[in-house]
């Protein structure tokens, strides 16, 4: 089956007792035992499992062609579960432009528990020579934030697997619609379902999806159930509902982003556009081999000061000034002022989450704001 079909059916369950076409919310935290002490409904307590969460995990595993998925209360909780499942003292390799929330998590909560090298993962020699006897994990995030850098997933997996190292890929920007990291060799895929999978900026969530049901995955399942950073049944319901339209939404996001990228590229006041679908992107060729389309995220630098750049975002009427991404509405963000004083992000850079509004309206808004 193709993704459009999986997205609609794999997260649904028709209860034979009432035949509701859409699976209802099951809010009960506890489930009745049979006289023999078993749990005939298949659930005993909601931290350990819930019908809505099971449906969400089913559709997530199927979308990424994995064998199992764990749903979490946020993307960071999902990332944290991978780190918690590593033996203390393990060394990890992560991208130098890793999602700042996860980087901050590693540097604070896991400080003293794990050691980390942040590298430019497009430099494969640097990755190979950073591997130590206790390296257990290479973390990939592609395309990355906010410069839309591309990492060659197959090449990193080859280096890692020769040494028995796990690879986890944050696939939040590409989504399974455009990139399938497990097929490219990754062991685990991570998503902030908060973004495109939920798709409407109204539910927080995260997930891990595995290629194999191995011992490491058992540790992750234990972290999920015992640490308990699980999504509520309503969160699961909302995520399942959002996922049903994911393949169609992604086509719209990518088509709009492509048009905005070429519009901005030809604008005299724009310095540079960062979008992996542009042939000028330094890793466009790698992107083409592992992505079927290039997603809805882009950044650009404006020919002006930090203040003038922020003025462009203030002039916009449709694009909303806000962080996050992946919703139906277009968002724009001055990253440097979000990331703080020691950021490496250019002060004249704006990051755009291109939404599903009609393309001519979006371009007209950019046109008036850039004047
Ligand atoms: C948002 C995001 C996360 C974290 O997800 P939360 O739900 O905010 O915890 C991780 N990685 C990427 C690429 C993200 O965009």
Coordinates of C-alpha atoms and ligand atoms in Angstrom, one line a residue:
X1 CA 0.0 0.0 0.0
X2 CA 1.1 3.6 -0.7
X3 CA 1.4 6.3 2.0
X4 CA -1.9 8.0 1.2
X5 CA -3.7 4.8 2.0
X6 CA -1.6 3.9 5.1
X7 CA -2.0 7.4 6.5
X8 CA -5.8 7.1 6.4
X9 CA -6.3 3.5 7.5
X10 CA -3.4 2.3 9.6
X11 CA -4.2 4.6 12.5
X12 CA -7.8 3.7 12.7
X13 CA -9.7 1.0 14.5
X14 CA -13.3 0.2 14.1
X15 CA -14.7 -1.2 17.4
X16 CA -17.0 -4.1 16.5
X17 CA -19.4 -3.2 19.4
X18 CA -20.4 0.2 18.0
X19 CA -18.9 0.3 14.5
X20 CA -17.9 4.0 14.8
X21 CA -16.0 4.8 11.6
X22 CA -13.7 7.1 13.5
X23 CA -12.0 5.6 16.5
X24 CA -13.3 7.3 19.6
X25 CA -11.2 8.8 22.4
X26 CA -10.6 6.3 25.2
X27 CA -10.0 8.5 28.3
X28 CA -10.1 5.7 30.9
X29 CA -6.7 5.3 32.6
X30 CA -7.5 1.7 33.7
X31 CA -9.0 -1.4 32.1
X32 CA -11.1 -4.2 33.6
X33 CA -9.4 -7.6 34.2
X34 CA -11.1 -10.9 33.4
X35 CA -12.0 -13.4 36.1
X36 CA -8.8 -15.3 35.2
X37 CA -6.8 -12.1 36.0
X38 CA -5.9 -11.5 32.4
X39 CA -6.7 -8.3 30.4
X40 CA -9.0 -9.4 27.7
X41 CA -9.1 -6.0 26.1
X42 CA -5.4 -6.0 25.6
X43 CA -4.8 -3.0 27.9
X44 CA -4.3 -2.6 31.7
X45 CA -3.1 0.9 32.5
X46 CA -2.8 4.0 30.2
X47 CA 0.9 4.8 30.9
X48 CA 1.7 1.3 29.6
X49 CA -0.7 1.5 26.7
X50 CA -4.0 2.9 25.4
X51 CA -6.1 2.2 22.3
X52 CA -5.5 5.7 20.9
X53 CA -1.8 5.5 21.4
X54 CA -1.7 2.0 19.9
X55 CA -3.4 3.3 16.8
X56 CA -1.0 6.2 16.5
X57 CA 2.0 4.0 17.0
X58 CA 0.6 1.6 14.3
X59 CA 0.3 4.3 11.7
X60 CA 3.7 5.8 12.5
X61 CA 5.5 2.5 12.2
X62 CA 3.8 1.8 8.9
X63 CA 4.6 5.3 7.5
X64 CA 8.3 4.9 8.0
X65 CA 8.3 1.2 7.0
X66 CA 9.5 0.2 10.5
X67 CA 8.4 -2.7 12.7
X68 CA 7.4 -0.7 15.8
X69 CA 6.9 2.8 17.1
X70 CA 6.9 4.5 20.5
X71 CA 4.9 7.7 20.9
X72 CA 6.0 10.4 23.3
X73 CA 4.6 13.6 24.8
X74 CA 7.1 15.7 22.7
X75 CA 9.9 15.5 20.2
X76 CA 12.4 16.2 22.9
X77 CA 11.0 13.4 25.1
X78 CA 11.5 11.0 22.1
X79 CA 15.1 12.2 21.6
X80 CA 15.7 11.9 25.3
X81 CA 14.5 8.3 25.3
X82 CA 17.2 7.4 22.9
X83 CA 19.9 9.1 25.0
X84 CA 18.5 7.4 28.2
X85 CA 18.7 4.0 26.6
X86 CA 22.5 4.4 26.0
X87 CA 24.9 3.0 28.7
X88 CA 26.3 5.8 30.9
X89 CA 29.7 6.8 29.6
X90 CA 28.8 6.3 26.0
X91 CA 30.1 8.7 23.4
X92 CA 27.8 10.1 20.7
X93 CA 28.4 12.1 17.5
X94 CA 25.8 14.7 16.6
X95 CA 25.5 17.4 14.0
X96 CA 27.0 20.8 14.7
X97 CA 23.7 22.4 13.8
X98 CA 21.6 19.9 15.7
X99 CA 18.0 21.1 16.7
X100 CA 18.9 23.5 19.6
X101 CA 16.4 22.0 22.0
X102 CA 18.1 18.6 21.7
X103 CA 21.6 20.0 21.8
X104 CA 20.7 21.9 25.0
X105 CA 19.3 18.6 26.5
X106 CA 22.5 16.8 25.8
X107 CA 24.6 19.6 27.2
X108 CA 22.6 20.0 30.4
X109 CA 20.6 16.9 31.5
X110 CA 23.1 14.4 30.0
X111 CA 26.2 16.3 30.9
X112 CA 28.4 13.9 32.9
X113 CA 26.4 10.9 31.7
X114 CA 27.2 11.0 27.9
X115 CA 30.1 12.6 26.0
X116 CA 29.4 14.2 22.6
X117 CA 31.3 15.6 19.6
X118 CA 29.3 18.0 17.4
X119 CA 30.5 17.7 13.8
X120 CA 29.7 18.8 10.3
X121 CA 28.3 15.5 9.1
X122 CA 29.0 16.3 5.5
X123 CA 32.7 15.8 6.3
X124 CA 32.7 12.0 6.3
X125 CA 36.4 11.8 7.1
X126 CA 35.9 13.9 10.2
X127 CA 33.0 11.6 11.3
X128 CA 35.1 8.4 10.8
X129 CA 38.1 9.8 12.7
X130 CA 35.9 11.0 15.6
X131 CA 34.7 7.5 16.3
X132 CA 36.0 6.1 19.7
X133 CA 35.8 2.6 21.2
X134 CA 32.8 3.8 23.3
X135 CA 30.9 5.6 20.5
X136 CA 27.4 4.1 20.5
X137 CA 25.3 6.5 18.4
X138 CA 25.5 8.9 15.5
X139 CA 22.6 11.3 15.4
X140 CA 21.5 12.7 12.0
X141 CA 19.1 15.6 11.3
X142 CA 18.5 16.3 7.6
X143 CA 17.5 18.7 6.2
X144 CA 18.8 20.7 9.2
X145 CA 17.7 23.9 11.0
X146 CA 17.9 26.8 10.0
X147 CA 20.4 26.5 7.0
X148 CA 18.7 23.4 5.5
X149 CA 22.0 21.5 5.3
X150 CA 21.8 18.0 4.0
X151 CA 23.5 14.9 5.5
X152 CA 24.1 11.8 3.3
X153 CA 22.2 9.2 5.4
X154 CA 23.5 6.1 3.6
X155 CA 27.1 7.3 3.8
X156 CA 26.9 7.9 7.5
X157 CA 25.1 4.6 8.1
X158 CA 27.9 2.8 6.3
X159 CA 30.6 4.3 8.5
X160 CA 28.6 3.7 11.7
X161 CA 27.6 0.1 10.9
X162 CA 31.1 -1.0 10.2
X163 CA 31.8 -0.2 13.8
X164 CA 28.5 -1.5 15.2
X165 CA 27.3 2.0 16.0
X166 CA 23.6 2.9 15.9
X167 CA 22.2 5.6 13.7
X168 CA 19.1 7.7 14.7
X169 CA 17.8 10.2 12.1
X170 CA 15.6 13.1 13.0
X171 CA 13.2 13.1 10.0
X172 CA 11.0 16.0 11.2
X173 CA 11.7 18.4 8.3
X174 CA 11.4 15.8 5.4
X175 CA 8.7 13.6 6.8
X176 CA 8.2 10.0 5.6
X177 CA 6.5 11.4 2.6
X178 CA 9.8 12.7 1.1
X179 CA 12.5 10.7 2.9
X180 CA 12.6 7.2 4.4
X181 CA 15.7 6.9 6.6
X182 CA 15.2 3.3 7.6
X183 CA 15.3 2.3 4.0
X184 CA 18.6 4.3 3.7
X185 CA 20.1 2.3 6.5
X186 CA 19.2 4.2 9.7
X187 CA 18.3 2.1 12.8
X188 CA 15.8 4.5 14.3
X189 CA 13.8 7.4 13.0
X190 CA 12.7 10.3 15.3
X191 CA 10.0 12.9 14.7
X192 CA 8.6 15.8 16.4
X193 CA 5.0 15.0 15.5
X194 CA 4.3 18.5 16.8
X195 CA 5.3 19.7 13.3
X196 CA 4.2 18.2 10.0
X197 CA 2.7 15.0 11.2
X198 CA 0.2 16.8 13.5
X199 CA 0.2 19.5 10.9
X200 CA -2.1 22.1 12.5
X201 CA 0.0 23.6 15.3
X202 CA -2.3 22.3 17.9
X203 CA -0.7 19.2 19.4
X204 CA 2.7 18.5 20.9
X205 CA 4.2 15.0 20.4
X206 CA 7.2 12.9 19.4
X207 CA 8.0 9.5 18.2
X208 CA 10.7 6.9 17.6
X209 CA 10.3 4.2 14.9
X210 CA 12.6 1.2 14.7
X211 CA 13.8 -1.0 11.9
X212 CA 14.4 -4.0 14.3
X213 CA 12.7 -5.3 17.4
X214 CA 16.1 -5.7 19.2
X215 CA 17.4 -5.3 22.7
X216 CA 18.0 -1.5 22.3
X217 CA 14.4 -1.1 21.2
X218 CA 13.3 -2.9 24.4
X219 CA 15.2 -0.4 26.4
X220 CA 13.5 2.4 24.6
X221 CA 10.1 0.9 25.2
X222 CA 11.0 0.6 28.9
X223 CA 12.0 4.3 29.0
X224 CA 8.7 5.2 27.4
X225 CA 6.5 3.2 29.7
X226 CA 8.5 3.6 33.0
X227 CA 9.6 7.3 32.6
X228 CA 6.1 7.9 31.4
X229 CA 6.6 10.9 29.0
X230 CA 3.6 9.5 27.0
X231 CA 1.1 11.5 25.0
X232 CA -2.4 11.8 26.3
X233 CA -5.2 9.9 24.5
X234 CA -6.4 13.2 23.1
X235 CA -2.9 14.1 21.8
X236 CA -2.9 10.7 20.1
X237 CA -6.3 11.3 18.6
X238 CA -5.2 14.7 17.3
X239 CA -2.0 13.3 15.8
X240 CA -3.8 10.4 14.1
X241 CA -6.3 12.9 12.7
X242 CA -3.5 15.1 11.3
X243 CA -1.6 12.3 9.8
X244 CA -4.6 11.3 7.6
X245 CA -3.9 14.3 5.3
X246 CA -0.1 14.3 5.6
X247 CA 0.8 13.1 2.1
X248 CA -1.5 15.7 0.5
X249 CA -0.4 18.5 2.8
X250 CA 3.3 17.8 2.1
X251 CA 2.8 18.1 -1.7
X252 CA 1.2 21.5 -1.1
X253 CA 4.0 22.6 1.3
X254 CA 6.7 21.6 -1.1
X255 CA 5.1 23.1 -4.2
X256 CA 4.6 26.5 -2.4
X257 CA 8.1 26.4 -0.9
X258 CA 9.6 25.7 -4.3
X259 CA 7.8 28.7 -5.8
X260 CA 8.8 31.0 -2.9
X261 CA 12.4 29.9 -3.1
X262 CA 12.7 30.8 -6.7
X263 CA 10.8 34.1 -6.2
X264 CA 13.2 35.1 -3.3
X265 CA 16.2 34.0 -5.3
X266 CA 15.4 36.5 -8.1
X267 CA 14.6 39.3 -5.6
X268 CA 17.2 42.1 -5.7
X269 CA 17.1 42.6 -1.9
X270 CA 17.6 39.0 -1.0
X271 CA 21.2 37.9 -0.5
X272 CA 20.9 34.1 -0.4
X273 CA 18.2 31.4 -0.3
X274 CA 18.7 28.1 1.6
X275 CA 16.4 25.4 0.1
X276 CA 17.6 21.9 -0.8
X277 CA 15.4 21.9 -3.9
X278 CA 17.5 24.7 -5.6
X279 CA 20.2 23.5 -7.9
X280 CA 22.5 26.1 -6.3
X281 CA 22.2 24.3 -2.9
X282 CA 25.7 22.8 -2.2
X283 CA 24.2 19.4 -1.4
X284 CA 21.3 19.4 -3.9
X285 CA 22.7 16.3 -5.6
X286 CA 22.8 14.3 -2.3
X287 CA 19.3 15.7 -1.5
X288 CA 18.1 14.4 -4.9
X289 CA 19.3 10.8 -4.1
X290 CA 17.6 10.5 -0.8
X291 CA 14.5 12.8 -1.0
X292 CA 11.6 12.5 -3.4
X293 CA 10.8 16.2 -2.8
X294 CA 12.3 18.9 -0.7
X295 CA 9.8 19.9 1.9
X296 CA 8.2 23.2 3.1
X297 CA 11.1 24.8 5.1
X298 CA 13.4 27.4 3.7
X299 CA 15.6 30.3 5.0
X300 CA 16.9 33.4 3.3
X301 CA 19.3 36.3 4.1
X302 CA 18.2 39.9 3.5
X303 CA 20.6 42.5 2.2
X304 CA 20.3 44.6 5.3
X305 CA 21.0 44.9 9.1
X306 CA 19.5 42.8 11.8
X307 CA 16.9 45.5 12.5
X308 CA 16.0 45.9 8.8
X309 CA 15.6 42.1 8.5
X310 CA 13.2 42.1 11.4
X311 CA 11.3 44.9 9.8
X312 CA 10.7 42.7 6.8
X313 CA 9.1 40.1 9.0
X314 CA 7.1 42.9 10.8
X315 CA 5.8 44.1 7.4
X316 CA 4.3 40.8 6.5
X317 CA 0.5 40.4 6.9
X318 CA 0.0 36.7 6.2
X319 CA 3.2 35.1 7.5
X320 CA 2.9 35.0 11.3
X321 CA 6.0 35.8 13.4
X322 CA 6.3 32.6 15.5
X323 CA 8.6 29.7 16.1
X324 CA 7.8 26.1 15.2
X325 CA 6.9 24.8 11.8
X326 CA 4.8 22.3 9.8
X327 CA 1.3 23.8 10.3
X328 CA -1.1 24.9 7.6
X329 CA -0.3 28.6 8.3
X330 CA 2.9 30.2 7.1
X331 CA 5.3 31.2 9.9
X332 CA 8.4 33.4 9.7
X333 CA 11.1 33.7 12.3
X334 CA 14.2 35.7 13.0
X335 CA 16.3 32.8 14.3
X336 CA 19.3 34.7 15.6
X337 CA 17.2 36.6 18.2
X338 CA 15.6 33.3 19.3
X339 CA 18.8 31.4 19.7
X340 CA 20.5 34.1 21.9
X341 CA 23.8 36.1 21.9
X342 CA 26.2 33.2 21.1
X343 CA 24.3 32.0 18.0
X344 CA 26.1 31.3 14.7
X345 CA 22.9 32.0 12.7
X346 CA 23.4 35.1 10.5
X347 CA 21.5 38.2 12.0
X348 CA 20.0 38.9 8.5
X349 CA 18.4 35.5 8.2
X350 CA 14.7 34.7 8.3
X351 CA 13.4 31.1 8.5
X352 CA 10.1 30.4 6.8
X353 CA 7.7 27.5 7.4
X354 CA 5.7 27.7 4.1
X355 CA 2.1 27.0 4.7
X356 CA -0.8 25.9 2.5
X357 CA -2.2 29.4 1.7
X358 CA -2.7 30.1 -2.0
X359 CA 0.7 30.8 -3.5
X360 CA -0.1 34.1 -5.2
X361 CA -1.3 35.5 -1.8
X362 CA 1.9 34.5 -0.1
X363 CA 4.1 36.0 -2.9
X364 CA 2.1 39.2 -2.9
X365 CA 2.7 39.5 0.8
X366 CA 6.4 39.0 0.4
X367 CA 6.5 41.5 -2.4
X368 CA 5.0 44.3 -0.3
X369 CA 7.1 43.4 2.8
X370 CA 10.4 43.4 0.9
X371 CA 9.8 46.8 -0.7
Ligands
LIG1 C1 10.5 20.8 17.1 C2 11.6 19.9 16.8 C3 12.1 19.0 17.8 C4 11.5 18.9 19.2 O1 10.2 18.6 19.2 P1 9.2 19.2 20.5 O2 7.9 18.6 20.2 O3 9.3 20.7 20.4 O4 9.9 18.7 21.7 C5 13.2 18.1 17.4 N1 13.7 18.2 16.2 C6 13.3 19.0 15.3 C7 14.0 19.0 13.9 C8 12.3 19.9 15.5 O5 11.9 20.8 14.6

